[in-house]
Amino acid sequence: MIDLHSHVLPGLDDGCRTLAEAVQFVRAAAAEGITTLACTPHVTEENCPFPEVLTRTKEQLQVACQAAKLPDVELLQGAEMMIDPTLADFLTRRLDLTYGGKGRYCLVELPLVDYPLYVERALFDLLVAGFQPILAHPERNARLQKERHLLESIVNQGVLVQINAGSVLGHYGSLVRQTALYFLQSGCVQAIASGCAHAIASDGHNLQNRPPGLKQAMDKIGWKKPTPGIPDSFP
Ligand SMILES: [Fe+2]
């Protein structure tokens, strides 16, 4: 099980604060069956750690996990970037912020309340620049909760959508939960590709506040292991 979205890297954002806390988080993720954990700290163009800081923090966590004899969980570098009109240009200069530094998949979030005019254009620019944006937790955006059809045009552009495990589980309230289920409505894993959502991830911050919960969410929506021969929803 791959978790595309977590704030496990310690001391970089509002996620885990210490290395010890981060190790506990990885332990909980491993116990759920997560085998790859993407480390996606909040990033903006104005407030972004240097590449070497991200790499060093991830490596420190990796070493600490090995020392704690945790089951093998692959830590994958990434970032959760706030949408911005110049995001494509910024990302072109900072490919290390894409998943695994491979310059393709990237995680982008919207503000929780606003839905800026430049949202579709900024996502389009990312696609044109050769990136594959994954929109993080659109069900938490106040505008999309009211005007759910807006997500369709984003998906039709070619953007992938990630729903939070906590949203499915009702951790952000009933409106977020209903919106998440609406976006997932046409199914889960088998049918997920025909809905408006393509993945569920934890967006886990720490064990007290927002634990992984991915397994619980997948159970809730009735996820079953994909049938051999049926491709994953991710291209
Ligand atoms: Fe996040």
PDB file of C-alpha atoms and ligand atoms in Angstrom:
ATOM      1  CA  MET A   1       0.000   0.000   0.000  1.00  0.00           C
ATOM      2  CA  ILE A   2       1.390   3.370  -1.045  1.00  0.00           C
ATOM      3  CA  ASP A   3       0.594   6.520   0.908  1.00  0.00           C
ATOM      4  CA  LEU A   4       1.025   9.468  -1.446  1.00  0.00           C
ATOM      5  CA  HIS A   5       0.701  12.218   1.116  1.00  0.00           C
ATOM      6  CA  SER A   6       2.167  12.672   4.587  1.00  0.00           C
ATOM      7  CA  HIS A   7       3.806  15.264   6.768  1.00  0.00           C
ATOM      8  CA  VAL A   8       6.120  12.817   8.450  1.00  0.00           C
ATOM      9  CA  LEU A   9       9.422  14.672   7.873  1.00  0.00           C
ATOM     10  CA  PRO A  10      10.132  16.235  11.268  1.00  0.00           C
ATOM     11  CA  GLY A  11      10.417  19.950  11.882  1.00  0.00           C
ATOM     12  CA  LEU A  12       9.560  21.147   8.386  1.00  0.00           C
ATOM     13  CA  ASP A  13       5.887  22.033   8.739  1.00  0.00           C
ATOM     14  CA  ASP A  14       2.879  21.395  10.984  1.00  0.00           C
ATOM     15  CA  GLY A  15       3.429  17.632  10.830  1.00  0.00           C
ATOM     16  CA  CYS A  16       5.742  15.583  13.024  1.00  0.00           C
ATOM     17  CA  ARG A  17       7.890  17.792  15.225  1.00  0.00           C
ATOM     18  CA  THR A  18      10.684  15.451  16.254  1.00  0.00           C
ATOM     19  CA  LEU A  19      12.548  12.513  14.794  1.00  0.00           C
ATOM     20  CA  ALA A  20      11.135  10.281  17.526  1.00  0.00           C
ATOM     21  CA  GLU A  21       7.602  11.331  16.630  1.00  0.00           C
ATOM     22  CA  ALA A  22       8.295  10.677  12.956  1.00  0.00           C
ATOM     23  CA  VAL A  23       9.592   7.174  13.728  1.00  0.00           C
ATOM     24  CA  GLN A  24       6.364   6.475  15.643  1.00  0.00           C
ATOM     25  CA  PHE A  25       4.395   7.680  12.637  1.00  0.00           C
ATOM     26  CA  VAL A  26       6.304   5.361  10.287  1.00  0.00           C
ATOM     27  CA  ARG A  27       5.717   2.507  12.744  1.00  0.00           C
ATOM     28  CA  ALA A  28       1.972   3.151  12.642  1.00  0.00           C
ATOM     29  CA  ALA A  29       2.040   3.390   8.847  1.00  0.00           C
ATOM     30  CA  ALA A  30       3.890   0.078   8.603  1.00  0.00           C
ATOM     31  CA  ALA A  31       1.374  -1.534  10.956  1.00  0.00           C
ATOM     32  CA  GLU A  32      -1.385  -0.524   8.538  1.00  0.00           C
ATOM     33  CA  GLY A  33       0.413  -2.229   5.695  1.00  0.00           C
ATOM     34  CA  ILE A  34       1.902   0.878   4.089  1.00  0.00           C
ATOM     35  CA  THR A  35       5.039  -0.082   2.202  1.00  0.00           C
ATOM     36  CA  THR A  36       5.853   3.260   0.577  1.00  0.00           C
ATOM     37  CA  LEU A  37       5.338   6.517   2.392  1.00  0.00           C
ATOM     38  CA  ALA A  38       5.644   9.749   0.438  1.00  0.00           C
ATOM     39  CA  CYS A  39       7.069  12.629   2.483  1.00  0.00           C
ATOM     40  CA  THR A  40       5.186  15.703   1.300  1.00  0.00           C
ATOM     41  CA  PRO A  41       5.808  18.730   3.540  1.00  0.00           C
ATOM     42  CA  HIS A  42       3.878  21.937   2.871  1.00  0.00           C
ATOM     43  CA  VAL A  43       5.808  24.147   0.475  1.00  0.00           C
ATOM     44  CA  THR A  44       5.270  27.521  -1.147  1.00  0.00           C
ATOM     45  CA  GLU A  45       7.586  29.348  -3.496  1.00  0.00           C
ATOM     46  CA  GLU A  46       8.353  31.847  -0.743  1.00  0.00           C
ATOM     47  CA  ASN A  47       8.762  29.241   1.949  1.00  0.00           C
ATOM     48  CA  CYS A  48      10.546  26.193   0.675  1.00  0.00           C
ATOM     49  CA  PRO A  49      13.445  24.333   2.287  1.00  0.00           C
ATOM     50  CA  PHE A  50      16.595  23.900   0.212  1.00  0.00           C
ATOM     51  CA  PRO A  51      16.845  20.552  -1.601  1.00  0.00           C
ATOM     52  CA  GLU A  52      19.671  19.408   0.667  1.00  0.00           C
ATOM     53  CA  VAL A  53      17.541  20.064   3.765  1.00  0.00           C
ATOM     54  CA  LEU A  54      14.742  17.872   2.407  1.00  0.00           C
ATOM     55  CA  THR A  55      17.172  15.116   1.437  1.00  0.00           C
ATOM     56  CA  ARG A  56      19.033  15.240   4.753  1.00  0.00           C
ATOM     57  CA  THR A  57      15.817  15.140   6.799  1.00  0.00           C
ATOM     58  CA  LYS A  58      14.520  12.170   4.855  1.00  0.00           C
ATOM     59  CA  GLU A  59      17.829  10.341   5.216  1.00  0.00           C
ATOM     60  CA  GLN A  60      17.901  10.998   8.972  1.00  0.00           C
ATOM     61  CA  LEU A  61      14.424   9.526   9.270  1.00  0.00           C
ATOM     62  CA  GLN A  62      15.416   6.537   7.185  1.00  0.00           C
ATOM     63  CA  VAL A  63      18.422   5.846   9.440  1.00  0.00           C
ATOM     64  CA  ALA A  64      16.297   6.286  12.572  1.00  0.00           C
ATOM     65  CA  CYS A  65      13.709   3.833  11.209  1.00  0.00           C
ATOM     66  CA  GLN A  66      16.423   1.284  10.528  1.00  0.00           C
ATOM     67  CA  ALA A  67      17.820   1.767  14.030  1.00  0.00           C
ATOM     68  CA  ALA A  68      14.309   1.223  15.425  1.00  0.00           C
ATOM     69  CA  LYS A  69      14.147  -2.016  13.413  1.00  0.00           C
ATOM     70  CA  LEU A  70      10.956  -1.008  11.681  1.00  0.00           C
ATOM     71  CA  PRO A  71       9.679  -3.128   8.833  1.00  0.00           C
ATOM     72  CA  ASP A  72      10.915  -1.883   5.517  1.00  0.00           C
ATOM     73  CA  VAL A  73       8.960   1.224   4.575  1.00  0.00           C
ATOM     74  CA  GLU A  74      10.278   3.108   1.571  1.00  0.00           C
ATOM     75  CA  LEU A  75      10.327   6.858   2.130  1.00  0.00           C
ATOM     76  CA  LEU A  76       9.695   8.761  -1.061  1.00  0.00           C
ATOM     77  CA  GLN A  77      10.606  12.441  -1.367  1.00  0.00           C
ATOM     78  CA  GLY A  78       7.922  14.840  -2.520  1.00  0.00           C
ATOM     79  CA  ALA A  79       6.141  18.014  -1.442  1.00  0.00           C
ATOM     80  CA  GLU A  80       2.648  19.438  -1.103  1.00  0.00           C
ATOM     81  CA  MET A  81       2.739  22.686  -3.009  1.00  0.00           C
ATOM     82  CA  MET A  82       0.215  25.468  -2.643  1.00  0.00           C
ATOM     83  CA  ILE A  83      -1.301  26.353  -5.989  1.00  0.00           C
ATOM     84  CA  ASP A  84       0.163  29.501  -7.453  1.00  0.00           C
ATOM     85  CA  PRO A  85       0.118  31.164 -10.881  1.00  0.00           C
ATOM     86  CA  THR A  86       3.879  30.639 -11.226  1.00  0.00           C
ATOM     87  CA  LEU A  87       3.976  27.104  -9.845  1.00  0.00           C
ATOM     88  CA  ALA A  88       5.005  25.490 -13.162  1.00  0.00           C
ATOM     89  CA  ASP A  89       8.021  27.808 -13.451  1.00  0.00           C
ATOM     90  CA  PHE A  90       8.967  27.235  -9.833  1.00  0.00           C
ATOM     91  CA  LEU A  91       8.676  23.474 -10.137  1.00  0.00           C
ATOM     92  CA  THR A  92      10.779  23.468 -13.287  1.00  0.00           C
ATOM     93  CA  ARG A  93      13.564  24.948 -11.147  1.00  0.00           C
ATOM     94  CA  ARG A  94      12.868  22.574  -8.251  1.00  0.00           C
ATOM     95  CA  LEU A  95      12.342  19.121  -9.694  1.00  0.00           C
ATOM     96  CA  ASP A  96      13.306  17.647  -6.326  1.00  0.00           C
ATOM     97  CA  LEU A  97       9.796  18.612  -5.159  1.00  0.00           C
ATOM     98  CA  THR A  98       8.180  16.132  -7.556  1.00  0.00           C
ATOM     99  CA  TYR A  99       7.661  12.541  -6.395  1.00  0.00           C
ATOM    100  CA  GLY A 100      11.025  10.823  -6.139  1.00  0.00           C
ATOM    101  CA  GLY A 101      12.587  13.880  -7.819  1.00  0.00           C
ATOM    102  CA  LYS A 102      11.608  12.347 -11.138  1.00  0.00           C
ATOM    103  CA  GLY A 103      10.130  15.514 -12.587  1.00  0.00           C
ATOM    104  CA  ARG A 104       6.695  14.082 -13.316  1.00  0.00           C
ATOM    105  CA  TYR A 105       4.094  13.608 -10.552  1.00  0.00           C
ATOM    106  CA  CYS A 106       3.544  16.465  -8.128  1.00  0.00           C
ATOM    107  CA  LEU A 107       1.109  17.112  -5.296  1.00  0.00           C
ATOM    108  CA  VAL A 108      -0.738  20.438  -5.378  1.00  0.00           C
ATOM    109  CA  GLU A 109      -3.180  21.823  -2.841  1.00  0.00           C
ATOM    110  CA  LEU A 110      -5.830  24.514  -2.958  1.00  0.00           C
ATOM    111  CA  PRO A 111      -6.513  26.997  -0.190  1.00  0.00           C
ATOM    112  CA  LEU A 112      -9.228  25.683   2.133  1.00  0.00           C
ATOM    113  CA  VAL A 113     -11.631  28.572   1.605  1.00  0.00           C
ATOM    114  CA  ASP A 114     -10.667  30.461  -1.567  1.00  0.00           C
ATOM    115  CA  TYR A 115     -10.845  29.080  -5.050  1.00  0.00           C
ATOM    116  CA  PRO A 116      -8.564  31.516  -6.900  1.00  0.00           C
ATOM    117  CA  LEU A 117      -9.332  32.459 -10.500  1.00  0.00           C
ATOM    118  CA  TYR A 118      -5.999  31.051 -11.635  1.00  0.00           C
ATOM    119  CA  VAL A 119      -6.602  27.467 -10.408  1.00  0.00           C
ATOM    120  CA  GLU A 120      -7.388  25.902 -13.791  1.00  0.00           C
ATOM    121  CA  ARG A 121      -4.715  27.920 -15.590  1.00  0.00           C
ATOM    122  CA  ALA A 122      -2.005  27.007 -13.080  1.00  0.00           C
ATOM    123  CA  LEU A 123      -2.884  23.306 -13.354  1.00  0.00           C
ATOM    124  CA  PHE A 124      -2.952  23.575 -17.141  1.00  0.00           C
ATOM    125  CA  ASP A 125       0.501  25.198 -17.100  1.00  0.00           C
ATOM    126  CA  LEU A 126       1.824  22.294 -15.033  1.00  0.00           C
ATOM    127  CA  LEU A 127       0.432  19.793 -17.552  1.00  0.00           C
ATOM    128  CA  VAL A 128       1.871  21.722 -20.491  1.00  0.00           C
ATOM    129  CA  ALA A 129       5.261  21.835 -18.742  1.00  0.00           C
ATOM    130  CA  GLY A 130       5.190  18.020 -18.602  1.00  0.00           C
ATOM    131  CA  PHE A 131       4.178  17.543 -14.976  1.00  0.00           C
ATOM    132  CA  GLN A 132       1.335  15.347 -13.805  1.00  0.00           C
ATOM    133  CA  PRO A 133      -0.413  17.261 -11.032  1.00  0.00           C
ATOM    134  CA  ILE A 134      -2.279  15.402  -8.317  1.00  0.00           C
ATOM    135  CA  LEU A 135      -4.782  17.660  -6.589  1.00  0.00           C
ATOM    136  CA  ALA A 136      -4.716  17.069  -2.831  1.00  0.00           C
ATOM    137  CA  HIS A 137      -7.995  16.810  -0.888  1.00  0.00           C
ATOM    138  CA  PRO A 138     -10.330  18.971  -3.060  1.00  0.00           C
ATOM    139  CA  GLU A 139     -13.164  17.834  -0.788  1.00  0.00           C
ATOM    140  CA  ARG A 140     -11.804  20.203   1.868  1.00  0.00           C
ATOM    141  CA  ASN A 141     -12.147  23.294  -0.325  1.00  0.00           C
ATOM    142  CA  ALA A 142     -15.237  25.340   0.595  1.00  0.00           C
ATOM    143  CA  ARG A 143     -16.046  26.333  -3.003  1.00  0.00           C
ATOM    144  CA  LEU A 144     -15.752  22.789  -4.348  1.00  0.00           C
ATOM    145  CA  GLN A 145     -18.005  21.561  -1.565  1.00  0.00           C
ATOM    146  CA  LYS A 146     -20.746  23.824  -2.951  1.00  0.00           C
ATOM    147  CA  GLU A 147     -19.897  23.618  -6.648  1.00  0.00           C
ATOM    148  CA  ARG A 148     -18.758  20.057  -7.039  1.00  0.00           C
ATOM    149  CA  HIS A 149     -18.967  20.139 -10.824  1.00  0.00           C
ATOM    150  CA  LEU A 150     -15.907  22.431 -10.867  1.00  0.00           C
ATOM    151  CA  LEU A 151     -13.761  19.401 -10.096  1.00  0.00           C
ATOM    152  CA  GLU A 152     -14.962  17.693 -13.252  1.00  0.00           C
ATOM    153  CA  SER A 153     -13.399  20.281 -15.526  1.00  0.00           C
ATOM    154  CA  ILE A 154     -10.130  19.976 -13.613  1.00  0.00           C
ATOM    155  CA  VAL A 155     -10.192  16.189 -13.995  1.00  0.00           C
ATOM    156  CA  ASN A 156     -11.087  16.539 -17.671  1.00  0.00           C
ATOM    157  CA  GLN A 157      -7.959  18.651 -18.110  1.00  0.00           C
ATOM    158  CA  GLY A 158      -5.965  15.586 -17.053  1.00  0.00           C
ATOM    159  CA  VAL A 159      -5.401  16.333 -13.383  1.00  0.00           C
ATOM    160  CA  LEU A 160      -5.460  13.428 -10.916  1.00  0.00           C
ATOM    161  CA  VAL A 161      -7.305  13.777  -7.627  1.00  0.00           C
ATOM    162  CA  GLN A 162      -6.374  12.558  -4.162  1.00  0.00           C
ATOM    163  CA  ILE A 163      -8.953  12.274  -1.381  1.00  0.00           C
ATOM    164  CA  ASN A 164      -7.938  12.263   2.294  1.00  0.00           C
ATOM    165  CA  ALA A 165      -8.463   9.143   4.374  1.00  0.00           C
ATOM    166  CA  GLY A 166      -9.653  11.383   7.216  1.00  0.00           C
ATOM    167  CA  SER A 167     -12.301  12.896   4.943  1.00  0.00           C
ATOM    168  CA  VAL A 168     -13.775   9.468   4.215  1.00  0.00           C
ATOM    169  CA  LEU A 169     -13.704   8.691   7.938  1.00  0.00           C
ATOM    170  CA  GLY A 170     -15.503  11.926   8.875  1.00  0.00           C
ATOM    171  CA  HIS A 171     -12.582  13.525  10.724  1.00  0.00           C
ATOM    172  CA  TYR A 172     -13.236  16.940   9.140  1.00  0.00           C
ATOM    173  CA  GLY A 173     -17.010  16.904   9.591  1.00  0.00           C
ATOM    174  CA  SER A 174     -19.978  15.672   7.626  1.00  0.00           C
ATOM    175  CA  LEU A 175     -19.829  18.157   4.725  1.00  0.00           C
ATOM    176  CA  VAL A 176     -16.247  17.156   3.897  1.00  0.00           C
ATOM    177  CA  ARG A 177     -17.184  13.506   4.258  1.00  0.00           C
ATOM    178  CA  GLN A 178     -20.208  13.835   1.963  1.00  0.00           C
ATOM    179  CA  THR A 179     -18.135  15.710  -0.617  1.00  0.00           C
ATOM    180  CA  ALA A 180     -15.367  13.091  -0.471  1.00  0.00           C
ATOM    181  CA  LEU A 181     -17.883  10.288  -0.958  1.00  0.00           C
ATOM    182  CA  TYR A 182     -19.493  12.210  -3.818  1.00  0.00           C
ATOM    183  CA  PHE A 183     -16.143  12.504  -5.613  1.00  0.00           C
ATOM    184  CA  LEU A 184     -15.531   8.813  -4.981  1.00  0.00           C
ATOM    185  CA  GLN A 185     -19.133   7.983  -5.766  1.00  0.00           C
ATOM    186  CA  SER A 186     -18.656   6.013  -8.884  1.00  0.00           C
ATOM    187  CA  GLY A 187     -16.562   3.596  -7.022  1.00  0.00           C
ATOM    188  CA  CYS A 188     -13.431   2.663  -5.375  1.00  0.00           C
ATOM    189  CA  VAL A 189     -10.370   1.216  -6.920  1.00  0.00           C
ATOM    190  CA  GLN A 190     -12.119  -0.816  -9.673  1.00  0.00           C
ATOM    191  CA  ALA A 191     -14.310   2.105 -10.652  1.00  0.00           C
ATOM    192  CA  ILE A 192     -12.238   4.880  -9.116  1.00  0.00           C
ATOM    193  CA  ALA A 193     -10.802   5.831 -12.500  1.00  0.00           C
ATOM    194  CA  SER A 194     -14.248   6.655 -13.813  1.00  0.00           C
ATOM    195  CA  GLY A 195     -15.044   8.877 -10.855  1.00  0.00           C
ATOM    196  CA  CYS A 196     -13.564  12.222  -9.977  1.00  0.00           C
ATOM    197  CA  ALA A 197     -10.977  10.747  -7.671  1.00  0.00           C
ATOM    198  CA  HIS A 198      -8.001   8.570  -8.352  1.00  0.00           C
ATOM    199  CA  ALA A 199      -6.405   7.878  -4.988  1.00  0.00           C
ATOM    200  CA  ILE A 200      -6.874   8.013  -1.241  1.00  0.00           C
ATOM    201  CA  ALA A 201      -3.953   9.089   0.915  1.00  0.00           C
ATOM    202  CA  SER A 202      -3.510   9.759   4.615  1.00  0.00           C
ATOM    203  CA  ASP A 203      -2.354  13.391   4.696  1.00  0.00           C
ATOM    204  CA  GLY A 204      -1.134  12.209   8.073  1.00  0.00           C
ATOM    205  CA  HIS A 205       0.523  14.795  10.295  1.00  0.00           C
ATOM    206  CA  ASN A 206       1.240  12.996  13.552  1.00  0.00           C
ATOM    207  CA  LEU A 207      -0.226  10.253  15.696  1.00  0.00           C
ATOM    208  CA  GLN A 208      -2.121  12.568  18.049  1.00  0.00           C
ATOM    209  CA  ASN A 209      -3.632  14.871  15.505  1.00  0.00           C
ATOM    210  CA  ARG A 210      -3.925  13.176  12.143  1.00  0.00           C
ATOM    211  CA  PRO A 211      -2.671   9.563  12.156  1.00  0.00           C
ATOM    212  CA  PRO A 212      -2.322   7.600   8.892  1.00  0.00           C
ATOM    213  CA  GLY A 213      -5.773   5.916   8.910  1.00  0.00           C
ATOM    214  CA  LEU A 214      -5.348   4.794   5.307  1.00  0.00           C
ATOM    215  CA  LYS A 215      -6.226   1.152   5.901  1.00  0.00           C
ATOM    216  CA  GLN A 216      -9.327   2.163   7.854  1.00  0.00           C
ATOM    217  CA  ALA A 217     -10.474   4.454   5.025  1.00  0.00           C
ATOM    218  CA  MET A 218      -9.878   1.801   2.376  1.00  0.00           C
ATOM    219  CA  ASP A 219     -11.874  -0.686   4.458  1.00  0.00           C
ATOM    220  CA  LYS A 220     -14.647   1.900   4.825  1.00  0.00           C
ATOM    221  CA  ILE A 221     -15.092   2.290   1.089  1.00  0.00           C
ATOM    222  CA  GLY A 222     -14.841  -1.447   0.531  1.00  0.00           C
ATOM    223  CA  TRP A 223     -11.480  -1.516  -1.207  1.00  0.00           C
ATOM    224  CA  LYS A 224     -10.455  -4.892  -2.520  1.00  0.00           C
ATOM    225  CA  LYS A 225      -7.113  -5.899  -3.945  1.00  0.00           C
ATOM    226  CA  PRO A 226      -7.139  -5.147  -7.685  1.00  0.00           C
ATOM    227  CA  THR A 227      -7.792  -8.143  -9.894  1.00  0.00           C
ATOM    228  CA  PRO A 228      -4.624  -9.267 -11.668  1.00  0.00           C
ATOM    229  CA  GLY A 229      -4.614  -7.958 -15.211  1.00  0.00           C
ATOM    230  CA  ILE A 230      -6.587  -4.831 -14.431  1.00  0.00           C
ATOM    231  CA  PRO A 231      -4.210  -1.875 -14.580  1.00  0.00           C
ATOM    232  CA  ASP A 232      -3.866   0.586 -11.697  1.00  0.00           C
ATOM    233  CA  SER A 233      -5.859   3.763 -12.039  1.00  0.00           C
ATOM    234  CA  PHE A 234      -2.631   5.769 -12.136  1.00  0.00           C
ATOM    235  CA  PRO A 235      -1.190   6.021 -15.642  1.00  0.00           C
TER     236      PRO A 235
HETATM  237 FE    FE B   1      -1.136  17.731   3.464  1.00  0.00          FE
END
